[in-house]
Amino acid sequence: MSDTSIHDGDAGPGPERVDVLVVGMGFAGMYVLYCARQRGLTARAFEAGSDVGGTWFWNRYPGCRVDVDSVQYSYHFSGELAKEWRWTEKFAAQSELLRYCNYVAGRFDLRRDAKFNTRVTSAVFDDETNLWTLRTDKGDVASAPYCIMATGSLSTPYRPPYPGIEDFRGDWYHTGTWPHREVSFAGKRVGIIGTGSTGIQAIPVIAREAKHLTVFQRTPQYTSPARNRPMAPGEQEAFNARHDDWRDEAMQTFNAITDYPPPTRHHHEDTPEERRAYLEGRWEEGGMPQAMLETYKNVAVDEAANKVVADFVRDKIREIVEDPEVAERLCPPEDLPIGSKRPPIDTDYYETFNRDNVTLVDIKSVPVESITADGIKTGDVEYELDAIVFATGFDAMTGSLLAIDIRTGTGASLKDAWSDGPDTYLGLMVAGLPNLFMINGPGSPSVKANMIMAIEHHTDWIMDLLDHLREHGLDRIEAQKQAQDEWVEHAREVAEATLMPVADSWYVGANVPGKTRVYMPYFGGFDRYVKICEEVVADGYRGFR
Ligand code: NA7
């Protein structure tokens, strides 16, 4: 069994042999380690960051917070753990989420099997010994029969390659790699590029601090109020009291989130007045899941229904934003279905554009040309800035996996397997790469669900599979190509029956030039996905060899 003598930060230990290798120590990697230990497996995890937390370790930008209710966006494998932790807000801020990760890591002594400050560079499978070997940038070499990629869906930041960044005399930041120190914008002229979920969280907060904030917007977004608030007295206790029932209930929902009224009608069942009143109610209520997307049953699939809700939000923008020209610039275009980009929820986003110290610049009509020593140049205009914030997103879902040279000794590689898009079987495995698993991989509900619930589901499913292999004396499992092709086709059909793949979003990889356009998350629903995974098992691991 293993020599688990690696400590945090040690460089270049000798080869290590364990049962399970884990890449990443965010929510997913931590749970994989916990489960491996519970099942008597030895494990070694590697993490590029200096500590646990993943997304919540890296994304420390102003305003960063979760947009699924904190009590639901938590681990649920242990009712006891749920009882020990108390969330302070409906939507916890990044610092609180990171404290939670630290608490869990300490509570279950998870750091013991993890090596931090260490990036995995390659993963190679030996077809003769059935072992994966990981190599890291610190010289580590570790082998195991199984390798689990817990690399996160949004963990490889994307920054547009504007020329001139090296000339900029001020400070610049990417929201996804925010410094681990206080960043003050007081008295500064700040420019922010990007108005996705991240920009929408950061803009109101930076605007309150900076001398001036210039927002560089390519595509206007539909956003709706989060209505974040402190947790009410007794609210956490009430949730804890129904914890196990809640978990069962959540497993049977589309996105593993409950306590929001599900849509009960189609838009055409209401008169225009009824629609207005109903949508007003939903707007007032705020929060997720999927914000205004899940108001009428047919918003995701029917253009007319989608337009009703999109028009409602455009009217809201015109109502909130005082300068009519700015309001029009903030209105998403008619050909962008609401919900086709990831629906953000916000606190005072549109209101922020009423501030005297905020300017909105449209970089769709006049794109950014370059970064200069003094700021950002678009066409004939140069905006003078002391700091630039890139809120320009991620090479989502595949970026972190493809950054690792994943291959077999006989020459199959993940890069080749995914040259036409990220084909997977159930988002869990890739044909041709035995004994390699992904948590929240492309082709699984992942970013369309409560990620923590999806993490626990995948991990439990994989652990059961490893038990099954051990019980049957099998040392190798692989997705069958045909089963994978069928899954990919099913996932494509499900997505294409909706308006979701229409937008140039990170869901389809359109934000990264050259990336194959495929709707990557499984949009068939978490409940349906869980059921399919159960059927696959009941059918003797159908589709696996
Ligand atoms: P997103 O949602 O990908 O948003 C990135 C923003 O940056 C978006 O407004 C983009 O405009 C803009 N962007 C990206 N590339 C460029 C270039 N080259 N030029 C100008 N503007 C650009 O990332 P977030 O970090 O906000 O959110 C990611 C997820 O994290 C979020 O959905 C949650 O799930 C958590 P575009 O819309 O592409 O025109």
Coordinates of C-alpha atoms and ligand atoms in Angstrom, one line a residue:
M1 CA 0.0 0.0 0.0
S2 CA 1.1 3.6 0.1
D3 CA 3.9 5.6 1.5
T4 CA 2.0 8.7 2.5
S5 CA 4.9 10.7 3.6
I6 CA 4.5 13.7 1.3
H7 CA 3.9 16.9 3.2
D8 CA 2.6 20.2 2.0
G9 CA 5.1 22.0 -0.1
D10 CA 7.8 19.3 -0.2
A11 CA 9.4 19.2 -3.6
G12 CA 10.3 16.2 -5.6
P13 CA 9.7 13.1 -3.4
G14 CA 10.3 9.7 -4.9
P15 CA 7.6 7.7 -6.7
E16 CA 4.6 7.0 -4.7
R17 CA 2.0 4.2 -5.1
V18 CA -1.6 4.6 -3.8
D19 CA -5.0 3.3 -4.8
V20 CA -6.5 6.5 -6.1
L21 CA -4.9 9.7 -7.5
V22 CA -6.9 12.9 -7.2
V23 CA -6.3 16.1 -9.1
G24 CA -7.7 19.2 -7.4
M25 CA -8.6 20.0 -3.8
G26 CA -11.7 22.1 -4.3
F27 CA -15.1 20.8 -3.1
A28 CA -14.8 17.8 -5.4
G29 CA -11.3 16.7 -4.6
M30 CA -11.9 17.0 -0.9
Y31 CA -15.0 14.8 -1.1
V32 CA -13.1 12.2 -3.2
L33 CA -10.4 12.0 -0.6
Y34 CA -12.9 11.7 2.2
C35 CA -14.7 8.9 0.3
A36 CA -11.6 7.0 -0.7
R37 CA -10.5 6.9 2.9
Q38 CA -14.0 5.8 4.1
R39 CA -13.7 2.9 1.7
G40 CA -10.2 1.9 2.9
L41 CA -8.4 3.2 -0.2
T42 CA -5.2 5.1 0.0
A43 CA -5.1 8.3 -2.0
R44 CA -2.9 11.2 -3.0
A45 CA -4.2 14.5 -4.1
F46 CA -2.3 17.3 -5.9
E47 CA -3.5 20.9 -5.9
A48 CA -2.0 23.9 -7.7
G49 CA -3.2 26.4 -5.0
S50 CA -1.6 26.7 -1.6
D51 CA -4.6 25.3 0.2
V52 CA -8.1 23.8 -0.3
G53 CA -11.1 25.6 -1.8
G54 CA -10.7 25.5 -5.6
T55 CA -13.1 28.1 -7.1
W56 CA -13.4 29.8 -3.7
F57 CA -9.6 29.8 -3.2
W58 CA -8.9 31.6 -6.5
N59 CA -11.9 33.9 -7.0
R60 CA -11.4 36.5 -4.4
Y61 CA -12.6 39.5 -6.4
P62 CA -14.8 42.1 -4.8
G63 CA -18.4 41.0 -4.6
C64 CA -17.7 37.3 -5.2
R65 CA -20.4 35.1 -3.7
V66 CA -22.3 31.9 -4.5
D67 CA -25.7 32.2 -6.2
V68 CA -27.2 29.0 -5.0
D69 CA -28.6 29.2 -1.4
S70 CA -25.7 28.6 1.0
V71 CA -27.6 25.9 2.9
Q72 CA -28.0 24.0 -0.3
Y73 CA -24.6 24.8 -1.7
S74 CA -22.9 22.8 1.1
Y75 CA -21.8 19.2 1.5
H76 CA -24.7 16.9 2.3
F77 CA -23.0 13.6 2.9
S78 CA -23.1 14.2 6.6
G79 CA -26.1 15.5 8.5
E80 CA -23.7 16.1 11.4
L81 CA -21.5 18.3 9.4
A82 CA -24.5 20.3 8.2
K83 CA -25.5 20.9 11.9
E84 CA -22.0 22.0 12.8
W85 CA -21.9 24.8 10.3
R86 CA -23.9 28.0 10.4
W87 CA -24.2 30.2 7.3
T88 CA -24.5 33.9 7.9
E89 CA -26.1 34.9 4.6
K90 CA -28.6 33.4 2.1
F91 CA -25.9 33.6 -0.5
A92 CA -22.5 33.3 1.2
A93 CA -19.6 35.5 0.3
Q94 CA -16.4 33.9 -1.0
S95 CA -14.5 34.4 2.3
E96 CA -17.2 32.5 4.2
L97 CA -17.2 29.7 1.6
L98 CA -13.5 29.4 1.9
R99 CA -13.8 29.3 5.7
Y100 CA -16.2 26.4 5.2
C101 CA -13.8 24.5 3.0
N102 CA -11.1 25.0 5.5
Y103 CA -13.4 23.8 8.3
V104 CA -14.3 20.6 6.3
A105 CA -10.6 20.0 5.5
G106 CA -9.7 20.3 9.2
R107 CA -12.7 18.4 10.4
F108 CA -11.9 15.3 8.3
D109 CA -8.1 15.8 8.3
L110 CA -8.1 15.9 4.5
R111 CA -4.9 17.9 4.0
R112 CA -2.9 14.9 5.2
D113 CA -3.2 13.2 1.8
A114 CA -2.8 16.4 -0.3
K115 CA 0.1 18.1 -1.7
F116 CA -0.4 21.8 -2.4
N117 CA 1.4 24.4 -4.6
T118 CA 1.8 21.5 -7.0
R119 CA 0.4 21.4 -10.5
V120 CA -0.1 18.1 -12.3
T121 CA 1.5 18.3 -15.7
S122 CA 0.9 14.8 -17.1
A123 CA -1.2 11.7 -16.5
V124 CA -0.1 8.6 -18.4
F125 CA -1.7 5.2 -18.3
D126 CA 0.4 2.0 -18.6
D127 CA -1.7 -0.6 -20.5
E128 CA 0.4 -3.5 -19.1
T129 CA 0.3 -2.6 -15.4
N130 CA -3.1 -0.8 -15.5
L131 CA -1.6 2.1 -13.6
W132 CA -2.0 5.8 -14.0
T133 CA 1.2 7.8 -13.3
L134 CA 0.9 11.5 -12.5
R135 CA 3.9 13.9 -12.8
T136 CA 3.9 17.4 -11.4
D137 CA 5.8 20.6 -11.8
K138 CA 7.5 19.9 -8.5
G139 CA 9.0 16.6 -9.8
D140 CA 6.5 14.3 -8.0
V141 CA 5.7 11.0 -9.5
A142 CA 2.7 9.1 -8.2
S143 CA 1.0 6.0 -9.5
A144 CA -2.4 4.3 -8.9
P145 CA -4.8 2.1 -10.7
Y146 CA -7.4 4.9 -10.7
C147 CA -7.2 8.6 -11.4
I148 CA -10.0 11.1 -10.6
M149 CA -9.9 14.5 -12.1
A150 CA -11.5 17.0 -9.7
T151 CA -10.2 19.9 -11.7
G152 CA -13.3 22.1 -11.6
S153 CA -15.5 23.4 -14.4
L154 CA -14.4 27.1 -14.2
S155 CA -10.8 27.0 -13.2
T156 CA -8.7 28.0 -16.2
P157 CA -9.0 31.8 -16.5
Y158 CA -9.3 33.3 -19.9
R159 CA -7.9 36.7 -20.7
P160 CA -8.2 38.1 -24.2
P161 CA -4.8 38.5 -25.8
Y162 CA -5.0 42.3 -26.3
P163 CA -1.7 43.7 -27.4
G164 CA 0.2 46.1 -25.0
I165 CA -0.6 44.7 -21.6
E166 CA 3.1 44.7 -20.7
D167 CA 3.2 48.4 -21.3
F168 CA 0.4 49.2 -18.8
R169 CA 1.8 51.3 -16.0
G170 CA -1.1 50.6 -13.6
D171 CA -2.1 47.3 -11.9
W172 CA -4.1 44.7 -13.7
Y173 CA -6.0 41.7 -12.3
H174 CA -8.0 38.7 -13.5
T175 CA -11.0 38.0 -11.3
G176 CA -10.2 34.3 -11.4
T177 CA -6.6 34.7 -10.0
W178 CA -7.3 37.6 -7.6
P179 CA -4.4 38.4 -5.2
H180 CA -4.4 37.1 -1.7
R181 CA -4.0 40.5 -0.2
E182 CA -6.2 43.6 0.1
V183 CA -6.6 45.4 -3.2
S184 CA -7.7 49.0 -2.8
F185 CA -9.3 50.9 -5.6
A186 CA -9.9 54.0 -3.4
G187 CA -9.1 57.2 -5.4
K188 CA -8.4 55.2 -8.6
R189 CA -9.7 55.2 -12.1
V190 CA -10.6 51.6 -12.7
G191 CA -11.6 49.8 -16.0
I192 CA -13.4 46.5 -15.9
I193 CA -13.7 44.3 -19.0
G194 CA -16.5 41.7 -18.9
T195 CA -20.1 41.7 -17.8
G196 CA -20.8 38.0 -17.1
S197 CA -21.8 36.7 -13.7
T198 CA -18.4 37.8 -12.3
G199 CA -18.4 41.4 -13.7
I200 CA -22.0 41.7 -12.6
Q201 CA -21.0 40.9 -9.0
A202 CA -17.8 43.0 -9.0
I203 CA -19.1 46.2 -10.8
P204 CA -21.4 47.5 -8.0
V205 CA -18.8 46.8 -5.3
I206 CA -15.8 48.4 -7.2
A207 CA -18.0 51.4 -8.2
R208 CA -18.6 52.2 -4.5
E209 CA -14.9 52.3 -3.9
A210 CA -13.2 53.6 -7.0
K211 CA -12.9 57.2 -8.0
H212 CA -14.2 56.3 -11.4
L213 CA -15.2 52.9 -12.9
T214 CA -15.4 52.4 -16.7
V215 CA -17.3 49.3 -17.7
F216 CA -16.3 47.8 -21.0
Q217 CA -19.2 45.7 -22.2
R218 CA -19.3 43.4 -25.2
T219 CA -22.6 41.6 -24.7
P220 CA -25.3 43.1 -22.3
Q221 CA -26.6 40.5 -19.9
Y222 CA -30.0 39.7 -18.5
T223 CA -29.6 39.7 -14.7
S224 CA -32.2 39.8 -11.9
P225 CA -32.0 40.6 -8.2
A226 CA -30.4 38.1 -5.8
R227 CA -32.2 39.6 -2.8
N228 CA -29.4 38.4 -0.6
R229 CA -30.0 38.8 3.1
P230 CA -28.7 37.6 6.4
M231 CA -30.0 34.2 7.5
A232 CA -33.1 34.6 9.6
P233 CA -33.1 33.4 13.2
G234 CA -33.9 29.7 13.2
E235 CA -33.6 29.4 9.4
Q236 CA -30.5 27.2 9.5
E237 CA -32.0 25.0 12.3
A238 CA -35.2 24.5 10.3
F239 CA -33.2 23.5 7.2
N240 CA -31.0 21.1 9.3
A241 CA -34.1 19.5 10.8
R242 CA -35.2 18.4 7.3
H243 CA -31.7 17.8 6.0
D244 CA -32.0 14.2 4.9
D245 CA -35.5 14.7 3.4
W246 CA -34.2 17.8 1.6
R247 CA -31.4 15.8 0.1
D248 CA -33.8 13.1 -1.2
E249 CA -36.1 15.8 -2.6
A250 CA -33.2 17.7 -4.3
M251 CA -32.1 14.5 -6.0
Q252 CA -35.4 14.5 -7.8
T253 CA -35.3 18.0 -9.2
F254 CA -34.0 19.4 -12.4
N255 CA -31.0 21.2 -10.9
A256 CA -30.7 19.8 -7.4
I257 CA -32.0 23.0 -5.8
T258 CA -35.3 23.2 -4.0
D259 CA -37.5 25.8 -2.3
Y260 CA -38.2 27.9 -5.4
P261 CA -41.7 27.7 -6.9
P262 CA -41.4 25.6 -10.0
P263 CA -43.1 27.0 -13.1
T264 CA -46.6 25.7 -13.3
R265 CA -47.9 27.4 -16.5
H266 CA -47.0 28.2 -20.1
H267 CA -46.8 31.9 -21.0
H268 CA -49.8 31.7 -23.2
E269 CA -52.0 30.6 -20.4
D270 CA -51.8 34.0 -18.8
T271 CA -53.0 37.4 -20.1
P272 CA -50.4 40.1 -20.6
E273 CA -51.6 41.7 -17.3
E274 CA -51.3 38.4 -15.4
R275 CA -47.8 37.8 -16.9
R276 CA -46.7 41.2 -15.8
A277 CA -48.0 40.6 -12.2
Y278 CA -46.5 37.1 -12.1
L279 CA -43.1 38.2 -13.4
E280 CA -43.1 41.2 -11.0
G281 CA -43.6 38.7 -8.2
R282 CA -40.7 36.6 -9.3
W283 CA -38.5 39.6 -9.7
E284 CA -39.3 40.8 -6.2
E285 CA -38.6 37.3 -4.8
G286 CA -35.2 37.2 -6.6
G287 CA -32.6 34.4 -6.2
M288 CA -32.0 31.2 -8.2
P289 CA -32.6 28.6 -9.6
Q290 CA -32.0 29.9 -13.1
A291 CA -33.6 33.2 -12.1
M292 CA -36.1 34.4 -14.7
L293 CA -35.5 31.3 -16.9
E294 CA -37.7 29.1 -14.7
T295 CA -40.7 31.4 -14.6
Y296 CA -42.9 29.8 -17.3
K297 CA -42.5 26.2 -18.3
N298 CA -41.6 27.0 -21.8
V299 CA -39.1 29.9 -21.5
A300 CA -36.1 27.7 -22.3
V301 CA -37.7 26.2 -25.4
D302 CA -40.2 28.6 -26.9
E303 CA -39.1 31.8 -28.6
A304 CA -42.3 33.6 -27.8
A305 CA -42.2 32.7 -24.2
N306 CA -38.6 33.6 -24.0
K307 CA -39.3 37.0 -25.5
V308 CA -42.0 37.7 -22.9
V309 CA -39.6 37.3 -20.1
A310 CA -36.7 38.9 -21.9
D311 CA -38.9 42.0 -22.7
F312 CA -39.9 42.1 -19.0
V313 CA -36.2 42.4 -18.0
R314 CA -35.5 44.9 -20.7
D315 CA -38.4 47.0 -19.4
K316 CA -36.9 46.7 -15.9
I317 CA -33.6 48.0 -17.2
R318 CA -35.4 51.0 -18.7
E319 CA -37.2 51.6 -15.5
I320 CA -34.1 51.4 -13.3
V321 CA -31.5 53.1 -15.4
E322 CA -32.1 56.9 -15.5
D323 CA -30.1 57.8 -18.6
P324 CA -32.1 56.3 -21.6
E325 CA -29.1 55.9 -23.8
V326 CA -27.2 54.0 -21.1
A327 CA -30.4 51.9 -20.5
E328 CA -30.5 50.9 -24.2
R329 CA -26.9 50.0 -24.1
L330 CA -27.5 47.7 -21.2
C331 CA -30.5 46.0 -22.8
P332 CA -29.5 42.6 -24.2
P333 CA -30.2 42.3 -27.9
E334 CA -33.5 40.7 -29.2
D335 CA -31.7 37.7 -30.7
L336 CA -30.1 36.7 -27.3
P337 CA -32.6 34.4 -25.6
I338 CA -32.8 34.9 -21.9
G339 CA -31.0 32.1 -20.0
S340 CA -28.9 31.0 -22.9
K341 CA -25.9 32.6 -21.3
R342 CA -25.5 31.7 -17.6
P343 CA -28.2 33.7 -15.8
P344 CA -26.5 35.9 -13.2
I345 CA -28.2 37.3 -10.1
D346 CA -27.1 40.6 -8.8
T347 CA -27.2 43.2 -6.1
D348 CA -27.7 46.7 -7.5
Y349 CA -26.2 45.9 -10.9
Y350 CA -28.4 48.1 -13.1
E351 CA -28.7 50.7 -10.4
T352 CA -24.9 51.1 -10.4
F353 CA -25.1 52.8 -13.8
N354 CA -27.0 55.7 -12.2
R355 CA -23.9 56.7 -10.3
D356 CA -21.9 59.7 -11.5
N357 CA -18.6 57.8 -11.2
V358 CA -19.6 55.0 -13.6
T359 CA -19.3 55.0 -17.4
L360 CA -20.5 52.2 -19.8
V361 CA -18.5 51.7 -22.9
D362 CA -19.8 49.4 -25.7
I363 CA -16.9 47.3 -27.0
K364 CA -19.1 45.3 -29.4
S365 CA -19.4 48.2 -31.9
V366 CA -15.9 49.6 -31.2
P367 CA -13.8 46.7 -29.8
V368 CA -10.8 47.1 -27.6
E369 CA -7.8 47.7 -29.8
S370 CA -5.0 47.6 -27.3
I371 CA -3.8 48.2 -23.8
T372 CA -1.6 51.2 -23.6
A373 CA 0.8 52.6 -20.9
D374 CA -2.1 54.7 -19.6
G375 CA -5.2 52.6 -20.1
I376 CA -7.4 51.0 -22.7
K377 CA -7.7 52.1 -26.4
T378 CA -10.9 51.5 -28.4
G379 CA -11.0 53.0 -31.9
D380 CA -10.0 56.7 -31.5
V381 CA -10.6 56.9 -27.7
E382 CA -8.1 56.1 -25.0
Y383 CA -9.5 55.6 -21.5
E384 CA -7.0 56.6 -18.9
L385 CA -6.9 54.1 -16.1
D386 CA -5.0 53.3 -12.9
A387 CA -6.2 49.7 -12.8
I388 CA -7.7 47.2 -15.1
V389 CA -9.9 44.2 -14.0
F390 CA -10.3 41.4 -16.5
A391 CA -13.7 39.7 -15.7
T392 CA -13.4 37.8 -18.9
G393 CA -14.2 34.3 -17.7
F394 CA -12.7 30.9 -18.2
D395 CA -11.8 28.2 -20.7
A396 CA -14.7 26.4 -19.1
M397 CA -15.2 22.7 -18.6
T398 CA -12.4 21.4 -20.7
G399 CA -9.6 23.9 -20.2
S400 CA -8.2 22.4 -17.0
L401 CA -8.4 18.9 -18.2
L402 CA -6.7 19.6 -21.5
A403 CA -4.0 21.6 -19.7
I404 CA -2.7 18.2 -18.4
D405 CA -1.1 15.9 -20.9
I406 CA -3.5 12.9 -20.5
R407 CA -2.6 9.9 -22.5
T408 CA -2.1 6.1 -22.6
G409 CA 1.1 4.4 -23.2
T410 CA -0.3 3.1 -26.5
G411 CA -0.9 6.6 -27.8
A412 CA -4.5 7.5 -27.1
S413 CA -4.7 11.1 -25.7
L414 CA -7.5 13.2 -24.3
K415 CA -6.5 16.0 -26.7
D416 CA -7.1 13.7 -29.7
A417 CA -10.2 12.2 -28.3
W418 CA -11.6 15.7 -27.9
S419 CA -10.4 17.2 -31.1
D420 CA -14.1 17.6 -32.3
G421 CA -15.5 18.4 -28.8
P422 CA -15.5 16.9 -25.4
D423 CA -17.1 13.5 -26.0
T424 CA -17.7 11.5 -22.8
Y425 CA -19.9 8.8 -21.5
L426 CA -22.2 10.3 -18.8
G427 CA -19.6 13.0 -18.3
L428 CA -17.7 10.5 -16.1
M429 CA -15.3 8.7 -18.5
V430 CA -13.8 9.0 -22.0
A431 CA -13.6 6.0 -24.3
G432 CA -9.9 5.0 -24.8
L433 CA -8.8 6.2 -21.4
P434 CA -9.4 3.4 -18.9
N435 CA -9.7 3.9 -15.1
L436 CA -9.8 7.7 -15.5
F437 CA -12.8 9.5 -14.1
M438 CA -14.0 13.1 -14.1
I439 CA -16.1 14.9 -11.5
N440 CA -18.6 17.3 -13.2
G441 CA -17.1 16.6 -16.6
P442 CA -18.6 17.8 -19.8
G443 CA -21.7 15.8 -20.6
S444 CA -22.8 15.7 -17.0
P445 CA -25.3 18.2 -15.5
S446 CA -22.3 20.0 -13.8
V447 CA -22.8 23.7 -14.1
K448 CA -26.6 23.3 -14.8
A449 CA -27.0 21.9 -11.3
N450 CA -26.1 22.5 -7.7
M451 CA -22.4 21.6 -8.2
I452 CA -22.0 20.2 -4.7
M453 CA -24.9 17.7 -5.1
A454 CA -23.4 16.7 -8.5
I455 CA -20.0 16.3 -6.9
E456 CA -21.4 14.0 -4.2
H457 CA -23.4 12.0 -6.8
H458 CA -20.5 11.4 -9.1
T459 CA -18.1 10.6 -6.4
D460 CA -20.4 8.1 -4.7
W461 CA -21.1 6.5 -8.1
I462 CA -17.4 6.2 -8.9
M463 CA -16.7 4.8 -5.4
D464 CA -19.4 2.2 -5.8
L465 CA -17.9 1.3 -9.2
L466 CA -14.4 0.8 -7.6
D467 CA -16.0 -1.4 -5.0
H468 CA -17.7 -3.4 -7.7
L469 CA -14.4 -3.8 -9.6
R470 CA -12.6 -5.0 -6.4
E471 CA -15.4 -7.4 -5.6
H472 CA -15.2 -8.9 -9.0
G473 CA -11.5 -9.0 -9.2
L474 CA -11.4 -6.6 -12.2
D475 CA -8.7 -4.1 -12.6
R476 CA -9.7 -2.2 -15.6
I477 CA -12.8 -0.3 -16.7
E478 CA -13.4 1.7 -19.8
A479 CA -16.3 3.5 -21.5
Q480 CA -17.4 1.8 -24.7
K481 CA -17.2 4.0 -27.8
Q482 CA -20.7 3.2 -28.9
A483 CA -22.2 4.0 -25.5
Q484 CA -20.3 7.2 -25.5
D485 CA -21.5 8.2 -29.0
E486 CA -25.0 7.5 -28.0
W487 CA -24.7 9.6 -24.8
V488 CA -23.1 12.5 -26.8
E489 CA -26.0 12.3 -29.3
H490 CA -28.6 12.2 -26.5
A491 CA -27.0 15.2 -24.8
R492 CA -26.9 17.1 -28.1
E493 CA -30.5 16.3 -28.8
V494 CA -31.6 17.5 -25.4
A495 CA -29.7 20.8 -25.7
E496 CA -30.8 21.4 -29.3
A497 CA -34.4 21.0 -28.4
T498 CA -34.0 24.3 -26.4
L499 CA -32.8 27.8 -27.0
M500 CA -29.8 27.3 -24.8
P501 CA -27.1 26.6 -27.4
V502 CA -28.0 29.8 -29.3
A503 CA -25.8 32.3 -27.4
D504 CA -22.1 32.7 -27.8
S505 CA -21.5 31.5 -24.3
W506 CA -18.9 29.6 -22.4
Y507 CA -21.4 26.7 -22.3
V508 CA -20.6 26.2 -26.0
G509 CA -17.0 27.3 -25.7
A510 CA -17.6 30.4 -27.9
N511 CA -15.7 32.7 -25.5
V512 CA -12.4 31.0 -26.4
P513 CA -11.3 31.6 -30.0
G514 CA -10.8 28.3 -31.9
K515 CA -12.7 26.1 -29.3
T516 CA -15.1 23.6 -30.9
R517 CA -18.6 24.7 -30.5
V518 CA -20.6 22.1 -28.5
Y519 CA -23.1 22.6 -25.7
M520 CA -21.0 21.0 -23.0
P521 CA -23.2 20.6 -19.9
Y522 CA -26.0 17.9 -19.9
F523 CA -29.3 19.9 -20.0
G524 CA -31.6 16.9 -19.5
G525 CA -31.9 17.6 -15.8
F526 CA -30.1 16.3 -12.7
D527 CA -33.0 14.0 -11.7
R528 CA -33.0 12.4 -15.1
Y529 CA -29.2 12.0 -15.1
V530 CA -29.2 10.4 -11.7
K531 CA -31.9 8.0 -12.9
I532 CA -29.9 7.1 -16.0
C533 CA -26.7 6.5 -13.9
E534 CA -28.8 4.2 -11.6
E535 CA -30.1 2.3 -14.6
V536 CA -26.6 1.9 -16.1
V537 CA -25.5 0.2 -12.8
A538 CA -28.7 -2.0 -12.6
D539 CA -27.9 -3.1 -16.1
G540 CA -24.5 -4.4 -15.1
Y541 CA -22.6 -1.1 -15.8
R542 CA -24.2 -0.9 -19.3
G543 CA -21.8 0.9 -21.8
F544 CA -18.7 0.1 -19.8
R545 CA -16.2 -2.6 -20.6
Ligands
NA7_1 P1 -18.3 34.8 -18.5 O1 -19.7 34.5 -18.1 O2 -17.7 34.0 -19.6 O3 -18.2 36.4 -18.9 C1 -17.1 36.9 -19.4 C2 -17.3 38.3 -19.8 O4 -16.1 38.8 -20.5 C3 -18.4 38.5 -20.8 O5 -19.1 39.7 -20.6 C4 -17.7 38.5 -22.1 O6 -18.4 39.1 -23.2 C5 -16.5 39.2 -21.8 N1 -15.4 38.9 -22.7 C6 -14.8 37.7 -22.8 N2 -13.8 37.7 -23.8 C7 -13.9 39.0 -24.2 C8 -13.1 39.6 -25.2 N3 -12.2 39.0 -26.0 N4 -13.4 40.9 -25.5 C9 -14.4 41.6 -24.7 N5 -15.1 41.0 -23.8 C10 -14.8 39.7 -23.5 O7 -17.3 34.7 -17.2 P2 -17.6 35.0 -15.7 O8 -16.3 34.9 -15.0 O9 -18.4 36.3 -15.6 O10 -18.6 33.9 -15.3 C11 -18.2 32.5 -15.4 C12 -19.0 31.6 -14.5 O11 -18.5 31.6 -13.2 C13 -20.4 32.1 -14.3 O12 -21.2 31.9 -15.4 C14 -20.8 31.3 -13.0 O13 -21.1 30.0 -13.4 C15 -19.5 31.3 -12.3 P3 -19.4 38.2 -24.1 O14 -20.6 37.9 -23.3 O15 -18.6 36.9 -24.5 O16 -19.6 39.0 -25.3

